[in-house]
GROMACS .gro file of C-alpha atoms in nm:
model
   97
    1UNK     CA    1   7.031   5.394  -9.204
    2UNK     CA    2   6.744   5.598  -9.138
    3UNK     CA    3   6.715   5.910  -8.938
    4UNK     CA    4   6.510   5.954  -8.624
    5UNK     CA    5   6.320   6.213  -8.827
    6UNK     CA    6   6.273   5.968  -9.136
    7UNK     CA    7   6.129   5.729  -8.853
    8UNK     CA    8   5.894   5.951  -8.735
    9UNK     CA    9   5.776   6.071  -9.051
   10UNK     CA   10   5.721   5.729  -9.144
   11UNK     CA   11   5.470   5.645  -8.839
   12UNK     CA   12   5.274   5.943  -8.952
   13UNK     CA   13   5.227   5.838  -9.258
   14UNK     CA   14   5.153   5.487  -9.117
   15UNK     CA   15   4.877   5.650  -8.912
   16UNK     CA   16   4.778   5.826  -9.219
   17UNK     CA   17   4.756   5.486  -9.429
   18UNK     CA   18   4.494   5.314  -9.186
   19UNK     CA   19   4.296   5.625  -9.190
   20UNK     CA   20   4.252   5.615  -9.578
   21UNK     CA   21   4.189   5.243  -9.533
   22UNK     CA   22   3.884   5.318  -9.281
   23UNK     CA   23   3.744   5.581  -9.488
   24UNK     CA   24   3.737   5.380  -9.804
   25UNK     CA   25   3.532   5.146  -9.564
   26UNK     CA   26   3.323   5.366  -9.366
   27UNK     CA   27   3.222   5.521  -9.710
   28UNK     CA   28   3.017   5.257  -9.794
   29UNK     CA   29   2.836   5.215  -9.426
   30UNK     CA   30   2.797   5.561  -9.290
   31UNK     CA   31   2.646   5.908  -9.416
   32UNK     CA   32   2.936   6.227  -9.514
   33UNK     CA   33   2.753   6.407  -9.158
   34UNK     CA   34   2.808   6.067  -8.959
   35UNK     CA   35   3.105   6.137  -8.719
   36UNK     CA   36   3.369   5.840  -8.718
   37UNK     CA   37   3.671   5.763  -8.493
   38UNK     CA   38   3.994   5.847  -8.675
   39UNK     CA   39   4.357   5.761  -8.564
   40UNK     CA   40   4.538   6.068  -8.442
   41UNK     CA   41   4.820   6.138  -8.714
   42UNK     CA   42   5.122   6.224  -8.489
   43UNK     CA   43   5.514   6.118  -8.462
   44UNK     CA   44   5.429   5.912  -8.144
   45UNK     CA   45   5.459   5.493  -8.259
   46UNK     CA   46   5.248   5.419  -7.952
   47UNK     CA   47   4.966   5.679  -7.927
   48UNK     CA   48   4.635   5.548  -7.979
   49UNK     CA   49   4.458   5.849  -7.926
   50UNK     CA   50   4.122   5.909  -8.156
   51UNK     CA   51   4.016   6.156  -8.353
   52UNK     CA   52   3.602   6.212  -8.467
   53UNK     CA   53   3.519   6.366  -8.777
   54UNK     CA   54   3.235   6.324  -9.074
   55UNK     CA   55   3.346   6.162  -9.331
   56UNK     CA   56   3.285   6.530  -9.553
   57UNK     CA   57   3.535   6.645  -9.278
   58UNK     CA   58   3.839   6.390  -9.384
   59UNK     CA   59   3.761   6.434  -9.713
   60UNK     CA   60   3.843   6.812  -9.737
   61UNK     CA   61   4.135   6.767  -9.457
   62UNK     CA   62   4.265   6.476  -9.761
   63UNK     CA   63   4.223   6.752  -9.995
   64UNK     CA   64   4.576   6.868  -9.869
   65UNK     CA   65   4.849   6.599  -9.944
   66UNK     CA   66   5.106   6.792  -9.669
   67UNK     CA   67   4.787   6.804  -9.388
   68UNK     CA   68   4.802   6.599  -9.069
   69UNK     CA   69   4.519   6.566  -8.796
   70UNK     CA   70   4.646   6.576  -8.452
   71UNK     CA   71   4.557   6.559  -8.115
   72UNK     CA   72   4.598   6.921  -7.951
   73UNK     CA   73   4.971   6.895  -7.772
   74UNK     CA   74   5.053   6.586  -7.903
   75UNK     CA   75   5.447   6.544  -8.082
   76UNK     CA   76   5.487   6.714  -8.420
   77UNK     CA   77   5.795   6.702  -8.615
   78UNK     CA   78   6.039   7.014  -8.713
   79UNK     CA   79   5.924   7.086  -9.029
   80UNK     CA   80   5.569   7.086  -8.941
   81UNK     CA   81   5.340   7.403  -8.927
   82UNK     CA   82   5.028   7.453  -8.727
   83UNK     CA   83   4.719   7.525  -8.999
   84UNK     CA   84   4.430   7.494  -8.834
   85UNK     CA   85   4.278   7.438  -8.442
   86UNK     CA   86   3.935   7.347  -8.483
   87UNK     CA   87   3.914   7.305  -8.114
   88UNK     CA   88   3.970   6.941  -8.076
   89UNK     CA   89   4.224   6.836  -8.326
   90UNK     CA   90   4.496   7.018  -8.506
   91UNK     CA   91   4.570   7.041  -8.856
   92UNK     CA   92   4.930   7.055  -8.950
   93UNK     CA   93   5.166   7.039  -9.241
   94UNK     CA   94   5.441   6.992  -9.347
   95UNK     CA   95   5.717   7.157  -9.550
   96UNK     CA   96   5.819   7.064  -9.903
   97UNK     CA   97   6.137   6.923  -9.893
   0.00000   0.00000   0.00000
């Protein structure tokens, strides 16, 4: 049986997953400088929040396996770290382990 945290993780990677898929797409139609909606990252299933960046922006935030874009006070989990505030999304990551 999974654990609440396992859950969670698993919807952030979820969010993650679509994001990769929309990159891969919006490579091909829009410049690196363009900005492009992205999926906030976070543990909440039902947030639908959005997230602009260039595409040369998710790139070097993909750089980081661990990294997470998130949506300033939106739900992170325990083993989660706060890396960056760029003003209107975080960056956070999380632990090895």
């Amino acid at each position: 049986m999974r654990t609440r945290r396992q859950r969670l993780a698993e919807i952030e990677y979820a969010f993650r997953t679509a994001n990769e898929r929309f990159s891969a797409h919006a490579e091909k139609i829009v410049s690196d400088a363009t900005p492009v909606p992205f999926l906030c990252e976070c543990a909440d299933e039902r947030c639908l929040a959005r997230i602009e960046l260039s595409l040369a922006e998710y790139r070097d935030l993909r750089r980081h396996p661990r990294h997470f874009m998130i949506i300033p006070g939106h739900p992170t989990l325990e083993e989660e770290t706060l890396v960056s505030d760029n003003g209107h999304f975080h960056v956070v990551e999380k632990d090895e382990g």
